[in-house]
Coordinates of C-alpha atoms and ligand atoms in Angstrom, one line a residue:
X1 CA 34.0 101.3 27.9
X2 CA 37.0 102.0 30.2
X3 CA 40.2 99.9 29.1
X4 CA 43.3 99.9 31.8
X5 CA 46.7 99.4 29.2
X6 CA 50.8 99.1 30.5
X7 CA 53.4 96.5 29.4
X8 CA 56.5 94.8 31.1
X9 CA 58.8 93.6 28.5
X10 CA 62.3 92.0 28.9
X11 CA 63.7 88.8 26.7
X12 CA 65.8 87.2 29.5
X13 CA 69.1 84.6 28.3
X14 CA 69.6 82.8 31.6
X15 CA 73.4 81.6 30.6
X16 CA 75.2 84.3 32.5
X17 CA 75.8 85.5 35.9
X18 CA 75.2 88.9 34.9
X19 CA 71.8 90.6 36.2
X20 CA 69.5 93.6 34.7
X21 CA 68.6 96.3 36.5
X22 CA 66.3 99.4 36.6
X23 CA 68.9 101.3 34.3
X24 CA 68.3 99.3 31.2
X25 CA 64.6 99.6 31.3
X26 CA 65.6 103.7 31.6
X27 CA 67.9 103.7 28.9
X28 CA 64.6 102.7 26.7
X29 CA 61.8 104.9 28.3
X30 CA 60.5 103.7 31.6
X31 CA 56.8 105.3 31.2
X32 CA 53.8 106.0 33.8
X33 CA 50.0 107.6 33.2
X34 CA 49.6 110.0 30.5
X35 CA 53.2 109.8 29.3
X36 CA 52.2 106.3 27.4
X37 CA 49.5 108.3 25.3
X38 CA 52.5 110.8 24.4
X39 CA 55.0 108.2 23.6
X40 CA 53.8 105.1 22.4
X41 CA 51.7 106.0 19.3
X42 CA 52.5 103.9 16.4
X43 CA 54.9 102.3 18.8
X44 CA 55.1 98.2 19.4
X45 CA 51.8 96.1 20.7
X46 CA 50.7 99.2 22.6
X47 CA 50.8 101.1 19.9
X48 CA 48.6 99.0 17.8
X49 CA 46.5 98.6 20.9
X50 CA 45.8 102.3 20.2
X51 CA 45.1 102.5 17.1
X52 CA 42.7 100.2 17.7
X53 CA 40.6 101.6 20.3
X54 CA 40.6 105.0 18.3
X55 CA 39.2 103.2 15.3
X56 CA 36.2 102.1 16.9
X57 CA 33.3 103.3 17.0
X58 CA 32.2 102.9 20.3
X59 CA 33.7 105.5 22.7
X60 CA 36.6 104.2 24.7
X61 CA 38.2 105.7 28.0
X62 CA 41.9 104.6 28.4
X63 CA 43.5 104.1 31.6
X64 CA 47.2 104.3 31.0
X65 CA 49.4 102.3 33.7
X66 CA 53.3 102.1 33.1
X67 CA 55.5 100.9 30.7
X68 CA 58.8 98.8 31.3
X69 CA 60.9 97.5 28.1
X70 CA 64.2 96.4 28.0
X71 CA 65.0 94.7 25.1
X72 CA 67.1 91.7 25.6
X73 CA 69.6 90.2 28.7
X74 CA 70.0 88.9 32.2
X75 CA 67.8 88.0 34.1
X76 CA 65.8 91.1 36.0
X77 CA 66.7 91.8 39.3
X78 CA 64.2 90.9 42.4
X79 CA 64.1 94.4 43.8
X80 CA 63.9 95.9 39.8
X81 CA 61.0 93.8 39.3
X82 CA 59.1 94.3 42.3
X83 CA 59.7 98.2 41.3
X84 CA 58.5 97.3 38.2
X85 CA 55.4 95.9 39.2
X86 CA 54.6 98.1 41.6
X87 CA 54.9 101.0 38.5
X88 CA 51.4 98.8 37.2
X89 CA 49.5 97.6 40.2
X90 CA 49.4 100.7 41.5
X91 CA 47.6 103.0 39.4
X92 CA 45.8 99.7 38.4
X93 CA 44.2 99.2 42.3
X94 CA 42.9 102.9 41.9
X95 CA 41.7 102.6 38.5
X96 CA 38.2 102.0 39.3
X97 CA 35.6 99.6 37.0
X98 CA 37.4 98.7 34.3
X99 CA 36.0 96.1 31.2
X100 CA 38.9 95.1 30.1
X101 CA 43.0 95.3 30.6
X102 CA 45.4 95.0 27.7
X103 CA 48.8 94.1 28.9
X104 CA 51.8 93.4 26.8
X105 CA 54.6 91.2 27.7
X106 CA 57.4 89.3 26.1
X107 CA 56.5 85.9 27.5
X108 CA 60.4 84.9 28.1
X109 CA 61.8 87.1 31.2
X110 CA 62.7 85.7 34.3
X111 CA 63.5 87.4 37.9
X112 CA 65.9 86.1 40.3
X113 CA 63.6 84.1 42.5
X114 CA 61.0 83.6 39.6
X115 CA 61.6 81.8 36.4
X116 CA 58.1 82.8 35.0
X117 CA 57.7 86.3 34.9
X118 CA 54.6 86.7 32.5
X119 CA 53.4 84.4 35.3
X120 CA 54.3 86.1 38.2
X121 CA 52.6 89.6 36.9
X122 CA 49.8 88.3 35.6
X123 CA 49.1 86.3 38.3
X124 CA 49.2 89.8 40.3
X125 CA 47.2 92.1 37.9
X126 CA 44.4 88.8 38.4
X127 CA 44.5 89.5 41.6
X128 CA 43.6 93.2 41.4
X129 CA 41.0 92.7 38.5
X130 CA 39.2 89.5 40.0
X131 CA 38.3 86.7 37.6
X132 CA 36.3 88.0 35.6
X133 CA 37.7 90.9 33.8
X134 CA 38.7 90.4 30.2
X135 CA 43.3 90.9 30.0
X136 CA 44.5 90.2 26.7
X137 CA 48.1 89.7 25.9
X138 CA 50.2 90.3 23.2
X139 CA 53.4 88.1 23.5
X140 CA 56.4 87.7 21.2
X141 CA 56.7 84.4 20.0
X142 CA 59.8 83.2 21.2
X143 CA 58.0 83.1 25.0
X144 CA 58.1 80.2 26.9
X145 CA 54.2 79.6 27.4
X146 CA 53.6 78.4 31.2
X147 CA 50.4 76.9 32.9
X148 CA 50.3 79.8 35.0
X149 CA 50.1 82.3 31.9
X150 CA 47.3 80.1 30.4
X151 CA 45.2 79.7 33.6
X152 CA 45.7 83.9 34.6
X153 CA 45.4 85.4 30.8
X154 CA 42.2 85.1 28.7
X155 CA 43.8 86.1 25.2
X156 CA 47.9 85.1 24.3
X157 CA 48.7 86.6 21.1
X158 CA 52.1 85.4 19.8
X159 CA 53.9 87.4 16.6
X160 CA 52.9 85.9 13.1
X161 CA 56.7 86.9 11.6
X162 CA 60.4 86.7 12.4
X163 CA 61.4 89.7 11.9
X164 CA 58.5 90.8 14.4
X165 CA 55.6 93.0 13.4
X166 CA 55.2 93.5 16.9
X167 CA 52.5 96.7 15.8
X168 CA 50.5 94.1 14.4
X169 CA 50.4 91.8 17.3
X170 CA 49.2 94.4 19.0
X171 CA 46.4 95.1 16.5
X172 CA 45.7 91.4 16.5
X173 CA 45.1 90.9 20.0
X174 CA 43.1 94.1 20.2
X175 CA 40.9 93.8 17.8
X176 CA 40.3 90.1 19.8
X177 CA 39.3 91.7 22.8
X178 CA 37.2 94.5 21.5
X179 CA 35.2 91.9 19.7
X180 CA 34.7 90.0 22.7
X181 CA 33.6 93.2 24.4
X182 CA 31.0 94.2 21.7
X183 CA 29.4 90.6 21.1
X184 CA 30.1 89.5 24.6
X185 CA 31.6 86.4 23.2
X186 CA 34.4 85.1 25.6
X187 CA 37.0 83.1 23.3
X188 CA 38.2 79.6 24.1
X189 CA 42.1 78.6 24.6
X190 CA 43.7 75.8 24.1
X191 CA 47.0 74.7 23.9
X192 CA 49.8 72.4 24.0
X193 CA 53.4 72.1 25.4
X194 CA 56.1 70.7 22.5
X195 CA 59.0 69.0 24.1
X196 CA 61.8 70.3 21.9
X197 CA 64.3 73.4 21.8
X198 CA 66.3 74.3 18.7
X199 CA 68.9 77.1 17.9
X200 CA 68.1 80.1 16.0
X201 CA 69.4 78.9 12.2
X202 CA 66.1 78.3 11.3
X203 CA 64.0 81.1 13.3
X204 CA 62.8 83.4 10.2
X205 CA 59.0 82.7 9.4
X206 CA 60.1 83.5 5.3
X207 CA 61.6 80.0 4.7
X208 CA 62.2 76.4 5.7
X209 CA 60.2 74.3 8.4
X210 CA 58.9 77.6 10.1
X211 CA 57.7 79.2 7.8
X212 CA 55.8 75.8 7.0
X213 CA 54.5 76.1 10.6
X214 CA 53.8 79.4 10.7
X215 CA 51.6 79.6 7.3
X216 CA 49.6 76.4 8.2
X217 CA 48.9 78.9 11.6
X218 CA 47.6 81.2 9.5
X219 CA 46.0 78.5 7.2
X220 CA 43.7 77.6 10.1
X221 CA 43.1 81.4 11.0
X222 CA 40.9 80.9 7.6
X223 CA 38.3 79.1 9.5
X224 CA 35.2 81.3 10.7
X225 CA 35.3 79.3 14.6
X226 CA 39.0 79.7 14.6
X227 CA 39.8 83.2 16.4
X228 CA 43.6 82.8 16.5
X229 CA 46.7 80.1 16.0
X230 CA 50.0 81.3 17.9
X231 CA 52.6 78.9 17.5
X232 CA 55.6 80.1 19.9
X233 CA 59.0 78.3 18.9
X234 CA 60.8 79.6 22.3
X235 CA 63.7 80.7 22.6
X236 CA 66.8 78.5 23.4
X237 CA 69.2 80.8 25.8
X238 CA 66.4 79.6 28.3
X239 CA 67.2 77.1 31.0
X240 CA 64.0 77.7 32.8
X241 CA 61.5 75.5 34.8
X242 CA 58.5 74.9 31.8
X243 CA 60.8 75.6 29.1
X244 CA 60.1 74.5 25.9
X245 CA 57.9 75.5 22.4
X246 CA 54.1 75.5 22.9
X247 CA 51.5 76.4 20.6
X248 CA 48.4 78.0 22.0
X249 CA 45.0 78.3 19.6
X250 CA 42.4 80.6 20.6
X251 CA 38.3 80.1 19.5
X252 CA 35.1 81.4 19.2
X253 CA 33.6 79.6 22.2
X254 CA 34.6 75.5 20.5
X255 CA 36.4 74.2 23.3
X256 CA 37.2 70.7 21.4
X257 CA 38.1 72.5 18.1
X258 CA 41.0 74.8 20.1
X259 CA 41.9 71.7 22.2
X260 CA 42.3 69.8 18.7
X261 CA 43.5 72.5 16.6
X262 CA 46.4 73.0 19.7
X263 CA 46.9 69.0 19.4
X264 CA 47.7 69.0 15.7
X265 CA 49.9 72.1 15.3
X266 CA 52.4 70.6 17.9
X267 CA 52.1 67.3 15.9
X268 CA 53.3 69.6 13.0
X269 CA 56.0 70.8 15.0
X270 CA 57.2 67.9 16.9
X271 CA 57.1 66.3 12.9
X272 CA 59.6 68.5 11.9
X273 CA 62.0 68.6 14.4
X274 CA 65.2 67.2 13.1
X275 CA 64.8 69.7 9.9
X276 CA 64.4 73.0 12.9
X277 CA 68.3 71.7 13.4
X278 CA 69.4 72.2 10.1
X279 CA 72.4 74.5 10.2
X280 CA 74.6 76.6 7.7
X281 CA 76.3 78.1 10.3
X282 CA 80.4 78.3 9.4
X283 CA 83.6 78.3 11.8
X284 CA 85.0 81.7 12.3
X285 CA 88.4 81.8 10.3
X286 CA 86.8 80.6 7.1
X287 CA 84.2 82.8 7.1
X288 CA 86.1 86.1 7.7
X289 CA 88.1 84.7 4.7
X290 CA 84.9 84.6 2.6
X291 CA 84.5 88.0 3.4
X292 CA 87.5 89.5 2.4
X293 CA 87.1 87.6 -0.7
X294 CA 83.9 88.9 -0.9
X295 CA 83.1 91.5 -4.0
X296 CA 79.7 92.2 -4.5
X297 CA 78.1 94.7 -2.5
X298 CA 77.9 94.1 1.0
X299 CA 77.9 91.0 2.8
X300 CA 76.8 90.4 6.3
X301 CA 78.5 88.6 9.1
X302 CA 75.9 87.3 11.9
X303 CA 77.8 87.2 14.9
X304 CA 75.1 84.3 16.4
X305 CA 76.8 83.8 19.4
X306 CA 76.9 87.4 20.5
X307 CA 73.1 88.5 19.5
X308 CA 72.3 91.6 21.8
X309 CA 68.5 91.6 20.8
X310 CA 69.1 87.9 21.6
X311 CA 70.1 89.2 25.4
X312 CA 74.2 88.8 24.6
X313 CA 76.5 92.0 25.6
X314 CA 77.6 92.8 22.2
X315 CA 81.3 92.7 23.1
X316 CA 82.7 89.0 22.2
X317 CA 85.6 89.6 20.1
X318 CA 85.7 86.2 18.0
X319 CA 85.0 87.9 14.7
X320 CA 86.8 90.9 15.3
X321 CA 90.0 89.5 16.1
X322 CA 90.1 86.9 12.9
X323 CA 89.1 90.3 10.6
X324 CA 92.6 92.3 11.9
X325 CA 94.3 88.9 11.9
X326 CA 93.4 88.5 8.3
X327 CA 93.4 92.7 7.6
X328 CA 97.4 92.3 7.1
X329 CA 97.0 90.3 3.8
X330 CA 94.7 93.6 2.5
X331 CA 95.5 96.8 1.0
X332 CA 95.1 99.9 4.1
X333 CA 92.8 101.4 1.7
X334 CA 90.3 98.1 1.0
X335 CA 86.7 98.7 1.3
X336 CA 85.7 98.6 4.6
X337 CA 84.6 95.7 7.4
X338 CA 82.3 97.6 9.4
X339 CA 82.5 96.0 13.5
X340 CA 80.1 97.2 16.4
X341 CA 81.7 96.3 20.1
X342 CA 80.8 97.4 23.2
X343 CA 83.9 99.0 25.5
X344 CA 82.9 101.7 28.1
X345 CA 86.4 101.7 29.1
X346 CA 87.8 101.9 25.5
X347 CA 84.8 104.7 24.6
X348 CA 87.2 106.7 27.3
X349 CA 90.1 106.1 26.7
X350 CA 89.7 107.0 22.8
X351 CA 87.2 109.9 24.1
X352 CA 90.4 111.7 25.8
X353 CA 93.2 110.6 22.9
X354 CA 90.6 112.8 20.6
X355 CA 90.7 112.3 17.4
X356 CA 93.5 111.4 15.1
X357 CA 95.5 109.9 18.0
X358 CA 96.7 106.6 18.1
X359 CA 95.5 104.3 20.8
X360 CA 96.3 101.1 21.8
X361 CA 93.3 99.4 23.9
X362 CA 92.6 96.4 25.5
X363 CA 89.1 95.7 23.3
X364 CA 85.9 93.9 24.3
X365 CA 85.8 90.1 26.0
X366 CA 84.5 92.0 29.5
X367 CA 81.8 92.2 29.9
X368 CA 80.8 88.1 28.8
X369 CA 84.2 86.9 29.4
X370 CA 83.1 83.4 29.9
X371 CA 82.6 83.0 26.1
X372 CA 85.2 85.9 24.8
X373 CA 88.5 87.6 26.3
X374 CA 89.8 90.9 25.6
X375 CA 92.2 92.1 22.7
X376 CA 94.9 94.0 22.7
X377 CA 94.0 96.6 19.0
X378 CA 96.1 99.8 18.1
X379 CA 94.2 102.2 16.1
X380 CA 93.4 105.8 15.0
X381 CA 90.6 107.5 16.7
X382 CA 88.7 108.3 13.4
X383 CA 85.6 109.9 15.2
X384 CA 83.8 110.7 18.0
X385 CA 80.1 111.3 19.1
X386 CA 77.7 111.3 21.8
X387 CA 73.6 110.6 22.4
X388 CA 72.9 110.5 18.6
X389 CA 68.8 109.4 18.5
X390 CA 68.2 107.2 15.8
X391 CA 64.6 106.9 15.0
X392 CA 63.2 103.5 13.8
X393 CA 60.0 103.1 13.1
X394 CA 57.5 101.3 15.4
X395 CA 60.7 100.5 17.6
X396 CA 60.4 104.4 18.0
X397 CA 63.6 106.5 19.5
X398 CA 66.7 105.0 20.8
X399 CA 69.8 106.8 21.7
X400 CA 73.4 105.6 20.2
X401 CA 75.1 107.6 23.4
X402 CA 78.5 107.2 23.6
X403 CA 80.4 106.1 20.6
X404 CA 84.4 106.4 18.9
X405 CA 85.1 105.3 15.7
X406 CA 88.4 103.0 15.5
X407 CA 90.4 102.7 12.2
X408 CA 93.1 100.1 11.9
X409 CA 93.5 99.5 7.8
X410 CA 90.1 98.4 6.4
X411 CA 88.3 97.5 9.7
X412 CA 86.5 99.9 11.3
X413 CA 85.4 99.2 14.6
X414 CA 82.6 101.2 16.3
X415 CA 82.9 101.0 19.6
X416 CA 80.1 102.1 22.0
X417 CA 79.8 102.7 25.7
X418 CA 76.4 100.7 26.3
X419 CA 74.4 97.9 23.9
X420 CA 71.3 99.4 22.3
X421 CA 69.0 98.9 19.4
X422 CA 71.3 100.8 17.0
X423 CA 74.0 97.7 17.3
X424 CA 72.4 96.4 14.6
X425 CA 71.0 99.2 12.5
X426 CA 73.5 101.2 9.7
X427 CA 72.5 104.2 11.4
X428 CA 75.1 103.3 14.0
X429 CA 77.9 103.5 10.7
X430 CA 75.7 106.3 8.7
X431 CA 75.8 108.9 11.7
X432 CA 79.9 108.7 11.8
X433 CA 80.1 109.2 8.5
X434 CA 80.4 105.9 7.1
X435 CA 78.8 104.9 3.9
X436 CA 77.1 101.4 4.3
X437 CA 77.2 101.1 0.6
X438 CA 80.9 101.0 0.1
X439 CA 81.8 98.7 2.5
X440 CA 82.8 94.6 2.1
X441 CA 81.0 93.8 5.1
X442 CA 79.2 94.4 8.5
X443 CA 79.4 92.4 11.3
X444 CA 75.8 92.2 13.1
X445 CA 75.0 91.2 16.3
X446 CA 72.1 89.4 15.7
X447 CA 70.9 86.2 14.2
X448 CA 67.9 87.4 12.4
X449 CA 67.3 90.6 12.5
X450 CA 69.3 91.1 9.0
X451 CA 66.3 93.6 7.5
X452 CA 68.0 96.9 8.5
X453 CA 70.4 96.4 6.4
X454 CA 68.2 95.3 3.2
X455 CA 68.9 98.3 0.7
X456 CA 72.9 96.8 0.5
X457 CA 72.9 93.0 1.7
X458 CA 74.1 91.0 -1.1
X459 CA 75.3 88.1 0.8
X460 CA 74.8 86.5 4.3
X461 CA 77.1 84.4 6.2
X462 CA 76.0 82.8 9.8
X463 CA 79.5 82.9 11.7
X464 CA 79.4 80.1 14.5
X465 CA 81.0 82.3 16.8
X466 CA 80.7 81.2 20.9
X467 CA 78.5 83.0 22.8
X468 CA 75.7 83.5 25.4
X469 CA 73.2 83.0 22.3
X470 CA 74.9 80.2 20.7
X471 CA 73.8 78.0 18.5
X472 CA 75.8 75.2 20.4
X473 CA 72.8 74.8 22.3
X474 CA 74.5 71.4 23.7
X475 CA 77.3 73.0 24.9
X476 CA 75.3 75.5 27.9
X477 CA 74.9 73.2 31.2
X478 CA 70.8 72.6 31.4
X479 CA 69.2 72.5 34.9
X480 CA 66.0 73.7 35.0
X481 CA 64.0 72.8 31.8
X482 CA 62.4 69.8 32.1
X483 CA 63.2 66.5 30.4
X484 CA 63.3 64.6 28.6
X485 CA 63.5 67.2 25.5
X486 CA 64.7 66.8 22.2
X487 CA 67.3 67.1 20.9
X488 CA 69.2 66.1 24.3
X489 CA 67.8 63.0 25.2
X490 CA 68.1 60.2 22.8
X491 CA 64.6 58.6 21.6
X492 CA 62.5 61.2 23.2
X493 CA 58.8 60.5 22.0
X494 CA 56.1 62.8 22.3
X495 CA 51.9 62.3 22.3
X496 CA 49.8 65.3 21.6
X497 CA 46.5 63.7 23.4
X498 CA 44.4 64.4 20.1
Ligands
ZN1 ZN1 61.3 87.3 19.5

């Protein structure tokens, strides 16, 4: 059994005019041939895609393509994807007979001239395969499913959890396909589009209306006929043509039952939509107050508008600027409110001070300075470092790179030269020193990807700070998704065709 495996994954947020290039797919590991047998074990969907294949019984070859992820943020380049691309169909057109191709994608990235890019590449890989070979997918779950992805992939495995388990999507949709292989059953789709958006507050699958959704999903997976239920609450910094939630069901050959199945989840969904809005999001001033107030163990301050896994650059300055506003009214030697930002210029200009010097530097707001502008922050260089590898699991090895550590009275701002997967992670704290344990707070760049941070958290506020991945979802100009959608339109209705 010969099995042809690569990925492509980027989680585009259309609202800026900033683009990503080939450097940010680098900066994680841009991978071709044998290189994704060396790195990717125990790694993301591919790396459960492995383990898979080696726990069968029957013999399987592997035909490593390439391997493109970027985490989150603007929208890919033309001439980066069409590199890209080029990285998988090429190896793909010489790969010979294959029975199968296991491809992972995000299922929200968009190119300049293409809003669908799940589309665009699976439509391509079709075209070197043919019709008949069977390409699984393993998505995340806050992709925007299109018609094109439907009619070009035979399997579209969403995660089951927010936080992602994105390992054991990757198991799940293998072990889909290899049973289709050996019983030479082909599984049925069906599916439905949901007309509705909503912000993040209520995106993790452990409480509230989605983890209702989510366990009814898994509820129906319980049936013997019923292969898999993906539910895929998109992702709302997404102005895209198609965009909306969709739930796609997936089973063993009952046409009907998938079509119905599809039908009722986005009933569920489309049921529950006003509660998905449910907010406890709180205004920035009063909630930097609340922390310094804070006193048992460590609270965390979700900076939701600025959410770099969420595709934001990690450098608005909303919070930071209320926590030395505020710092004046606290003792110099307070427990600390730990700050990530992102400054190249800043990273240099403390790099040369060295450390111990005073600096005074003009501080984030660049990069997205339609939603944040730069401060003006003097402060003591307290440390320095550079290309610190923090592993993490089945996120496997990122690099912190360039990074000073700022002092000015209780907050401590780490600044770094580039966004990265450590933004969120106390590694970024524990490698300068820092003691996560001690401090009053950490700001995180992220609206749900608190778990890192699970030995200390305490306490959790959501700081309605402005940003790229704001939950203002109103306030973002819409032009491409279609309407009418809810919440924007008034009296929307919605018939799922059962
Ligand atoms: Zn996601």
């Amino acid at each position: 059994m010969r099995i042809a495996f690569g990925e492509i994954v980027q989680e585009t947020g259309t609202f800026t005019r900033a683009r990503t290039g080939r450097d940010a797919f680098e900066a994680y590991g841009l991978f071709q041939g044998a290189e994704l047998l060396e790195q990717l074990a125990g790694v993301g969907p591919l790396g459960g895609f492995l383990q898979v294949a080696a726990d069968r019984d029957q013999a399987v070859e592997l035909v490593p393509l390439s391997r493109a992820w970027a985490g989150a943020g603007a929208k890919i380049l033309d001439e980066t994807y069409d590199e890209l691309l080029e990285m998988l169909l090429e190896p793909l057109r010489s790969a010979g007979e294959l029975d199968a191709l296991f491809l992972s994608l995000h299922g929200a990235a968009s190119i300049e001239r293409d809003d669908d890019l799940e589309g665009a590449v699976l439509e391509a890989v079709r075209d070197v395969i043919g019709p008949d070979v069977p390409l699984a997918c393993p998505l995340d779950h806050h992709a925007n499913i299109t018609t094109r992805m439907v009619e070009m992939a035979d399997l579209l495995v969403g995660h089951e959890t927010q936080p992602h388990n994105t390992l054991g999507t990757g198991v799940k949709a293998a072990r889909l396909l290899f049973d289709w292989l050996e019983t030479g059953r082909r599984p049925t789709i069906g599916w439905r589009k949901i007309p509705m958006i909503t912000p993040q507050d209520q995106f993790l699958t452990s409480g509230g209306p989605m983890k209702a959704w989510f366990d009814r999903a898994r509820e129906l997976e319980q049936r013997a006929e019923v292969l898999d239920v993906s539910p895929y609450p998109m992702q709302p910094w997404l102005d895209v043509a198609e965009g909306g939630w969709a739930v796609v069901v997936h089973t063993d050959g009952d046409a009907d039952l998938a079509d119905a199945l599809a039908a009722e989840m986005g009933e569920m969904a489309w049921e529950m939509r006003e509660d998905f809005w449910k907010s406890e999001r709180v205004e920035v001033s009063e909630a930097v107050g609340r922390a310094y107030a804070h006193e048992d163990g460590l609270l965390i301050l979700s900076d939701t508008g600025d959410s770099v896994y969420g595709g934001a650059p990690g450098d608005s300055t909303w919070i930071l600027k209320e926590l030395l506003a505020q710092a004046t009214a606290q003792p110099e030697s307070d427990r600390p409110m730990l700050v990530p930002i992102v400054d190249p210029d800043a990273v240099a200009v403390a790099r040369s001070a060295g450390i111990g010097a005073e600096v005074t530097v003009s501080l984030g707001g660049k990069i997205d300075n339609e939603f944040s502008q730069p401060i003006e922050v003097t402060a003591r260089v307290a440390a320095i470092s550079e290309n610190h590898e923090v592993h993490a699991g089945e996120r496997g090895t990122a690099e912190i790179g360039q990074v000073v550590l700022l002092q000015s009275g209780p907050v401590h701002i780490v600044v770094m030269a580039a966004a990265g997967f450590a933004i969120c992670h106390p590694m970024l704290y524990q490698h300068l020193g820092l003691d996560v344990g001690q401090a009053r707070a950490v700001v995180v760049k992220t609206a749900s990807n608190f778990q890192y941070f699970d030995d200390w958290r305490r306490a959790l506020i959501r700081v309605d700070s402005p940003g790229m991945t704001q939950s203002d979802l109103a306030a973002f100009t819409w032009t491409r998704t279609p309407r009418p959608i809810f919440p924007f339109d008034a009296d929307v209705t919605w018939d799922s065709g059962a």
